[in-house]
PDB file of C-alpha atoms in Angstrom:
ATOM      1  CA  MET A 187      43.720 153.347  89.726  1.00  0.00           C
ATOM      2  CA  SER A 188      46.576 150.882  90.179  1.00  0.00           C
ATOM      3  CA  THR A 189      49.559 150.514  87.861  1.00  0.00           C
ATOM      4  CA  PRO A 190      48.759 148.026  85.097  1.00  0.00           C
ATOM      5  CA  PHE A 191      50.237 144.561  85.386  1.00  0.00           C
ATOM      6  CA  PHE A 192      50.715 144.528  81.633  1.00  0.00           C
ATOM      7  CA  LYS A 193      50.702 147.397  79.138  1.00  0.00           C
ATOM      8  CA  VAL A 194      50.999 147.580  75.365  1.00  0.00           C
ATOM      9  CA  GLU A 195      51.502 151.058  73.953  1.00  0.00           C
ATOM     10  CA  ASN A 196      51.378 152.123  70.291  1.00  0.00           C
ATOM     11  CA  LEU A 197      52.474 148.716  68.998  1.00  0.00           C
ATOM     12  CA  THR A 198      52.954 148.763  65.218  1.00  0.00           C
ATOM     13  CA  LYS A 199      54.104 146.105  62.764  1.00  0.00           C
ATOM     14  CA  ARG A 200      54.440 146.401  59.002  1.00  0.00           C
ATOM     15  CA  PHE A 201      55.138 143.645  56.503  1.00  0.00           C
ATOM     16  CA  GLY A 202      56.369 145.606  53.487  1.00  0.00           C
ATOM     17  CA  GLY A 203      53.514 147.943  52.541  1.00  0.00           C
ATOM     18  CA  LEU A 204      50.953 146.111  54.694  1.00  0.00           C
ATOM     19  CA  VAL A 205      50.328 147.524  58.171  1.00  0.00           C
ATOM     20  CA  ALA A 206      49.339 144.407  60.160  1.00  0.00           C
ATOM     21  CA  VAL A 207      49.170 146.126  63.575  1.00  0.00           C
ATOM     22  CA  ASN A 208      48.667 149.885  63.776  1.00  0.00           C
ATOM     23  CA  ASN A 209      49.296 151.742  67.062  1.00  0.00           C
ATOM     24  CA  VAL A 210      47.594 149.153  69.285  1.00  0.00           C
ATOM     25  CA  SER A 211      47.429 150.072  72.978  1.00  0.00           C
ATOM     26  CA  PHE A 212      45.803 148.304  75.929  1.00  0.00           C
ATOM     27  CA  GLU A 213      46.349 147.519  79.599  1.00  0.00           C
ATOM     28  CA  LEU A 214      45.638 144.520  81.799  1.00  0.00           C
ATOM     29  CA  GLN A 215      45.291 144.227  85.535  1.00  0.00           C
ATOM     30  CA  ARG A 216      46.161 141.020  87.413  1.00  0.00           C
ATOM     31  CA  ASN A 217      43.596 138.213  87.221  1.00  0.00           C
ATOM     32  CA  GLU A 218      41.845 139.598  84.155  1.00  0.00           C
ATOM     33  CA  ILE A 219      40.747 137.465  81.246  1.00  0.00           C
ATOM     34  CA  VAL A 220      40.687 139.547  78.090  1.00  0.00           C
ATOM     35  CA  GLY A 221      39.937 138.590  74.508  1.00  0.00           C
ATOM     36  CA  ILE A 222      41.144 140.252  71.339  1.00  0.00           C
ATOM     37  CA  ILE A 223      38.379 140.002  68.765  1.00  0.00           C
ATOM     38  CA  GLY A 224      38.551 140.640  65.036  1.00  0.00           C
ATOM     39  CA  PRO A 225      38.163 139.036  61.628  1.00  0.00           C
ATOM     40  CA  ASN A 226      40.800 136.844  60.017  1.00  0.00           C
ATOM     41  CA  GLY A 227      43.749 138.995  59.030  1.00  0.00           C
ATOM     42  CA  ALA A 228      43.019 141.702  61.627  1.00  0.00           C
ATOM     43  CA  GLY A 229      46.393 141.198  63.352  1.00  0.00           C
ATOM     44  CA  LYS A 230      45.393 139.270  66.498  1.00  0.00           C
ATOM     45  CA  THR A 231      48.090 136.615  66.149  1.00  0.00           C
ATOM     46  CA  THR A 232      50.618 139.249  65.118  1.00  0.00           C
ATOM     47  CA  ILE A 233      49.936 141.172  68.350  1.00  0.00           C
ATOM     48  CA  LEU A 234      50.614 138.031  70.426  1.00  0.00           C
ATOM     49  CA  ARG A 235      53.796 137.330  68.468  1.00  0.00           C
ATOM     50  CA  LEU A 236      54.967 140.906  69.014  1.00  0.00           C
ATOM     51  CA  ILE A 237      54.346 140.605  72.754  1.00  0.00           C
ATOM     52  CA  THR A 238      56.271 137.321  72.990  1.00  0.00           C
ATOM     53  CA  ARG A 239      58.990 138.725  70.698  1.00  0.00           C
ATOM     54  CA  ILE A 240      58.612 135.999  68.091  1.00  0.00           C
ATOM     55  CA  LEU A 241      58.227 139.031  65.829  1.00  0.00           C
ATOM     56  CA  ARG A 242      59.874 142.422  66.316  1.00  0.00           C
ATOM     57  CA  ALA A 243      57.669 145.492  66.422  1.00  0.00           C
ATOM     58  CA  ASP A 244      58.453 148.442  64.174  1.00  0.00           C
ATOM     59  CA  SER A 245      57.461 150.742  67.035  1.00  0.00           C
ATOM     60  CA  GLY A 246      55.719 150.747  70.381  1.00  0.00           C
ATOM     61  CA  SER A 247      56.426 149.230  73.760  1.00  0.00           C
ATOM     62  CA  VAL A 248      55.377 146.327  75.977  1.00  0.00           C
ATOM     63  CA  VAL A 249      55.674 146.651  79.759  1.00  0.00           C
ATOM     64  CA  PHE A 250      55.199 143.607  81.992  1.00  0.00           C
ATOM     65  CA  ASN A 251      55.307 143.819  85.783  1.00  0.00           C
ATOM     66  CA  GLY A 252      56.810 147.300  85.497  1.00  0.00           C
ATOM     67  CA  GLU A 253      59.616 146.191  83.155  1.00  0.00           C
ATOM     68  CA  GLU A 254      59.988 147.190  79.514  1.00  0.00           C
ATOM     69  CA  ILE A 255      60.290 143.880  77.626  1.00  0.00           C
ATOM     70  CA  SER A 256      60.138 145.094  74.010  1.00  0.00           C
ATOM     71  CA  ALA A 257      63.832 144.444  73.360  1.00  0.00           C
ATOM     72  CA  LEU A 258      64.132 141.052  75.076  1.00  0.00           C
ATOM     73  CA  LYS A 259      64.770 137.768  73.312  1.00  0.00           C
ATOM     74  CA  PRO A 260      61.722 135.433  73.154  1.00  0.00           C
ATOM     75  CA  TRP A 261      63.189 133.066  75.778  1.00  0.00           C
ATOM     76  CA  ASP A 262      63.802 136.001  78.115  1.00  0.00           C
ATOM     77  CA  VAL A 263      60.128 136.974  77.773  1.00  0.00           C
ATOM     78  CA  VAL A 264      59.219 133.429  78.870  1.00  0.00           C
ATOM     79  CA  ASN A 265      61.722 133.645  81.726  1.00  0.00           C
ATOM     80  CA  ARG A 266      60.035 136.866  82.899  1.00  0.00           C
ATOM     81  CA  GLY A 267      56.739 134.984  83.166  1.00  0.00           C
ATOM     82  CA  ILE A 268      54.840 135.219  79.877  1.00  0.00           C
ATOM     83  CA  ALA A 269      53.892 131.999  78.091  1.00  0.00           C
ATOM     84  CA  GLY A 270      51.809 131.546  74.998  1.00  0.00           C
ATOM     85  CA  THR A 271      50.087 128.992  72.857  1.00  0.00           C
ATOM     86  CA  PHE A 272      49.940 128.870  69.099  1.00  0.00           C
ATOM     87  CA  GLN A 273      46.842 128.966  66.937  1.00  0.00           C
ATOM     88  CA  ASN A 274      48.222 126.160  64.799  1.00  0.00           C
ATOM     89  CA  THR A 275      49.398 123.482  67.194  1.00  0.00           C
ATOM     90  CA  ARG A 276      52.694 121.860  66.286  1.00  0.00           C
ATOM     91  CA  PRO A 277      53.607 119.243  68.849  1.00  0.00           C
ATOM     92  CA  PHE A 278      56.407 116.753  68.394  1.00  0.00           C
ATOM     93  CA  ARG A 279      53.908 114.374  66.790  1.00  0.00           C
ATOM     94  CA  HIS A 280      55.871 111.136  67.200  1.00  0.00           C
ATOM     95  CA  LEU A 281      56.865 111.745  70.813  1.00  0.00           C
ATOM     96  CA  PRO A 282      54.583 110.700  73.648  1.00  0.00           C
ATOM     97  CA  ILE A 283      52.302 113.459  74.875  1.00  0.00           C
ATOM     98  CA  ILE A 284      54.109 113.620  78.216  1.00  0.00           C
ATOM     99  CA  ALA A 285      57.419 114.236  76.393  1.00  0.00           C
ATOM    100  CA  ASN A 286      55.786 117.175  74.588  1.00  0.00           C
ATOM    101  CA  VAL A 287      55.129 118.749  77.977  1.00  0.00           C
ATOM    102  CA  MET A 288      58.547 117.812  79.361  1.00  0.00           C
ATOM    103  CA  VAL A 289      60.500 119.596  76.593  1.00  0.00           C
ATOM    104  CA  PRO A 290      59.581 123.098  77.856  1.00  0.00           C
ATOM    105  CA  CYS A 291      60.786 122.031  81.320  1.00  0.00           C
ATOM    106  CA  LEU A 292      64.302 122.647  80.044  1.00  0.00           C
ATOM    107  CA  ASN A 293      63.491 126.371  80.390  1.00  0.00           C
ATOM    108  CA  PRO A 294      65.129 127.872  83.528  1.00  0.00           C
ATOM    109  CA  ARG A 295      61.813 129.349  84.727  1.00  0.00           C
ATOM    110  CA  ALA A 296      60.283 125.868  84.855  1.00  0.00           C
ATOM    111  CA  GLN A 297      63.335 124.536  86.689  1.00  0.00           C
ATOM    112  CA  HIS A 298      63.351 126.889  89.650  1.00  0.00           C
ATOM    113  CA  ARG A 299      61.110 124.776  91.879  1.00  0.00           C
ATOM    114  CA  GLY A 300      63.662 122.350  93.298  1.00  0.00           C
ATOM    115  CA  GLU A 301      65.351 119.274  91.942  1.00  0.00           C
ATOM    116  CA  TRP A 302      63.779 119.532  88.536  1.00  0.00           C
ATOM    117  CA  VAL A 303      65.558 116.543  87.081  1.00  0.00           C
ATOM    118  CA  LYS A 304      63.758 114.243  89.508  1.00  0.00           C
ATOM    119  CA  ARG A 305      60.449 116.052  89.167  1.00  0.00           C
ATOM    120  CA  ILE A 306      60.248 116.777  85.449  1.00  0.00           C
ATOM    121  CA  GLU A 307      57.917 113.864  84.679  1.00  0.00           C
ATOM    122  CA  ALA A 308      55.749 114.606  87.730  1.00  0.00           C
ATOM    123  CA  LYS A 309      55.432 118.261  86.658  1.00  0.00           C
ATOM    124  CA  ALA A 310      54.473 117.231  83.155  1.00  0.00           C
ATOM    125  CA  MET A 311      51.888 114.756  84.497  1.00  0.00           C
ATOM    126  CA  ASP A 312      50.473 117.465  86.788  1.00  0.00           C
ATOM    127  CA  ALA A 313      50.033 119.770  83.800  1.00  0.00           C
ATOM    128  CA  LEU A 314      48.408 117.009  81.738  1.00  0.00           C
ATOM    129  CA  GLU A 315      46.111 116.173  84.626  1.00  0.00           C
ATOM    130  CA  PHE A 316      45.196 119.848  85.008  1.00  0.00           C
ATOM    131  CA  VAL A 317      44.068 120.029  81.379  1.00  0.00           C
ATOM    132  CA  GLY A 318      42.384 116.625  81.497  1.00  0.00           C
ATOM    133  CA  ILE A 319      44.521 114.461  79.216  1.00  0.00           C
ATOM    134  CA  SER A 320      46.825 112.631  81.652  1.00  0.00           C
ATOM    135  CA  ASP A 321      45.251 109.323  80.624  1.00  0.00           C
ATOM    136  CA  LEU A 322      46.777 109.857  77.163  1.00  0.00           C
ATOM    137  CA  ALA A 323      50.285 110.678  78.442  1.00  0.00           C
ATOM    138  CA  LEU A 324      52.062 107.785  76.717  1.00  0.00           C
ATOM    139  CA  GLU A 325      50.204 108.068  73.403  1.00  0.00           C
ATOM    140  CA  PRO A 326      51.969 109.801  70.515  1.00  0.00           C
ATOM    141  CA  ALA A 327      50.858 113.401  70.046  1.00  0.00           C
ATOM    142  CA  SER A 328      49.693 112.456  66.546  1.00  0.00           C
ATOM    143  CA  ALA A 329      46.836 110.528  68.199  1.00  0.00           C
ATOM    144  CA  LEU A 330      45.287 113.683  69.697  1.00  0.00           C
ATOM    145  CA  SER A 331      42.100 115.324  68.470  1.00  0.00           C
ATOM    146  CA  GLN A 332      42.159 119.056  67.685  1.00  0.00           C
ATOM    147  CA  GLY A 333      40.584 119.787  71.093  1.00  0.00           C
ATOM    148  CA  ASP A 334      43.157 117.690  72.926  1.00  0.00           C
ATOM    149  CA  LEU A 335      45.946 119.398  70.951  1.00  0.00           C
ATOM    150  CA  LYS A 336      44.642 122.720  72.322  1.00  0.00           C
ATOM    151  CA  ARG A 337      44.777 121.232  75.843  1.00  0.00           C
ATOM    152  CA  LEU A 338      48.335 120.076  75.180  1.00  0.00           C
ATOM    153  CA  GLU A 339      49.265 123.634  74.159  1.00  0.00           C
ATOM    154  CA  VAL A 340      47.872 124.943  77.465  1.00  0.00           C
ATOM    155  CA  ALA A 341      49.783 122.268  79.422  1.00  0.00           C
ATOM    156  CA  ARG A 342      52.991 123.232  77.604  1.00  0.00           C
ATOM    157  CA  ALA A 343      52.438 126.897  78.483  1.00  0.00           C
ATOM    158  CA  MET A 344      51.591 126.085  82.115  1.00  0.00           C
ATOM    159  CA  ILE A 345      54.836 124.207  82.679  1.00  0.00           C
ATOM    160  CA  HIS A 346      56.685 127.553  82.661  1.00  0.00           C
ATOM    161  CA  ASN A 347      54.805 128.683  85.771  1.00  0.00           C
ATOM    162  CA  PRO A 348      53.799 131.902  83.957  1.00  0.00           C
ATOM    163  CA  LYS A 349      52.232 135.014  85.414  1.00  0.00           C
ATOM    164  CA  LEU A 350      50.549 135.721  82.055  1.00  0.00           C
ATOM    165  CA  ILE A 351      49.355 133.204  79.462  1.00  0.00           C
ATOM    166  CA  LEU A 352      48.547 134.343  75.934  1.00  0.00           C
ATOM    167  CA  LEU A 353      46.195 131.914  74.187  1.00  0.00           C
ATOM    168  CA  ASP A 354      46.059 132.296  70.410  1.00  0.00           C
ATOM    169  CA  GLU A 355      42.633 131.249  69.092  1.00  0.00           C
ATOM    170  CA  PRO A 356      42.063 128.648  71.836  1.00  0.00           C
ATOM    171  CA  PHE A 357      38.562 127.683  70.649  1.00  0.00           C
ATOM    172  CA  VAL A 358      39.098 127.494  66.875  1.00  0.00           C
ATOM    173  CA  GLY A 359      38.394 124.145  65.281  1.00  0.00           C
ATOM    174  CA  ILE A 360      37.006 122.387  68.348  1.00  0.00           C
ATOM    175  CA  ASP A 361      33.522 121.173  69.209  1.00  0.00           C
ATOM    176  CA  PRO A 362      31.218 123.030  71.658  1.00  0.00           C
ATOM    177  CA  ILE A 363      31.698 120.474  74.461  1.00  0.00           C
ATOM    178  CA  THR A 364      35.493 120.827  74.273  1.00  0.00           C
ATOM    179  CA  VAL A 365      35.116 124.625  74.138  1.00  0.00           C
ATOM    180  CA  GLY A 366      33.267 124.414  77.467  1.00  0.00           C
ATOM    181  CA  GLU A 367      35.935 122.151  78.955  1.00  0.00           C
ATOM    182  CA  LEU A 368      38.741 124.436  77.772  1.00  0.00           C
ATOM    183  CA  LYS A 369      36.877 127.451  79.122  1.00  0.00           C
ATOM    184  CA  SER A 370      36.735 125.694  82.530  1.00  0.00           C
ATOM    185  CA  ILE A 371      40.503 125.087  82.351  1.00  0.00           C
ATOM    186  CA  ILE A 372      41.100 128.776  81.632  1.00  0.00           C
ATOM    187  CA  LEU A 373      38.919 129.830  84.568  1.00  0.00           C
ATOM    188  CA  LYS A 374      40.742 127.341  86.813  1.00  0.00           C
ATOM    189  CA  LEU A 375      44.078 128.818  85.681  1.00  0.00           C
ATOM    190  CA  LYS A 376      42.821 132.304  86.539  1.00  0.00           C
ATOM    191  CA  SER A 377      41.839 131.200  90.052  1.00  0.00           C
ATOM    192  CA  GLN A 378      45.374 129.925  90.657  1.00  0.00           C
TER     193      GLN A 378
END
């Protein structure tokens, strides 16, 4: 068996007396799509926040591409190639949708592909086109439906050129047709 692309080992997080995540371990190989399933309050979002270092684990380790990343700053995790979306979308509501995708382009990982200053808008439009909302690029983010906000979150994660994307509750609060469209986007991401 090959070395895992991504490995979580004995991850634990406590909030006071509440154990939100208790010794969680799992491995991923490249090109896998894996879901974490559980009821509300089971710790799914907490696990993703521990991986991305938005929260600090009380114990355990996260290894990505052979590197221990458990002590990195959140932006360094992104720079290593892990991007995530949030369950509760919080775009810059009064900015145009394209600007919401351009903001993450300030990250060094997104900049490495050439003269980024000249290409930032084109990269953002490519991401919006990929997720199917490029026609709304100049609308304020406040005009988006819940399903389109989920697409915007994926576009914002994609702009980092990640090797691993963590999607927090990507299908919550959206209609079945949009679920199917978002599922197609995820499969298209996997193929690339």
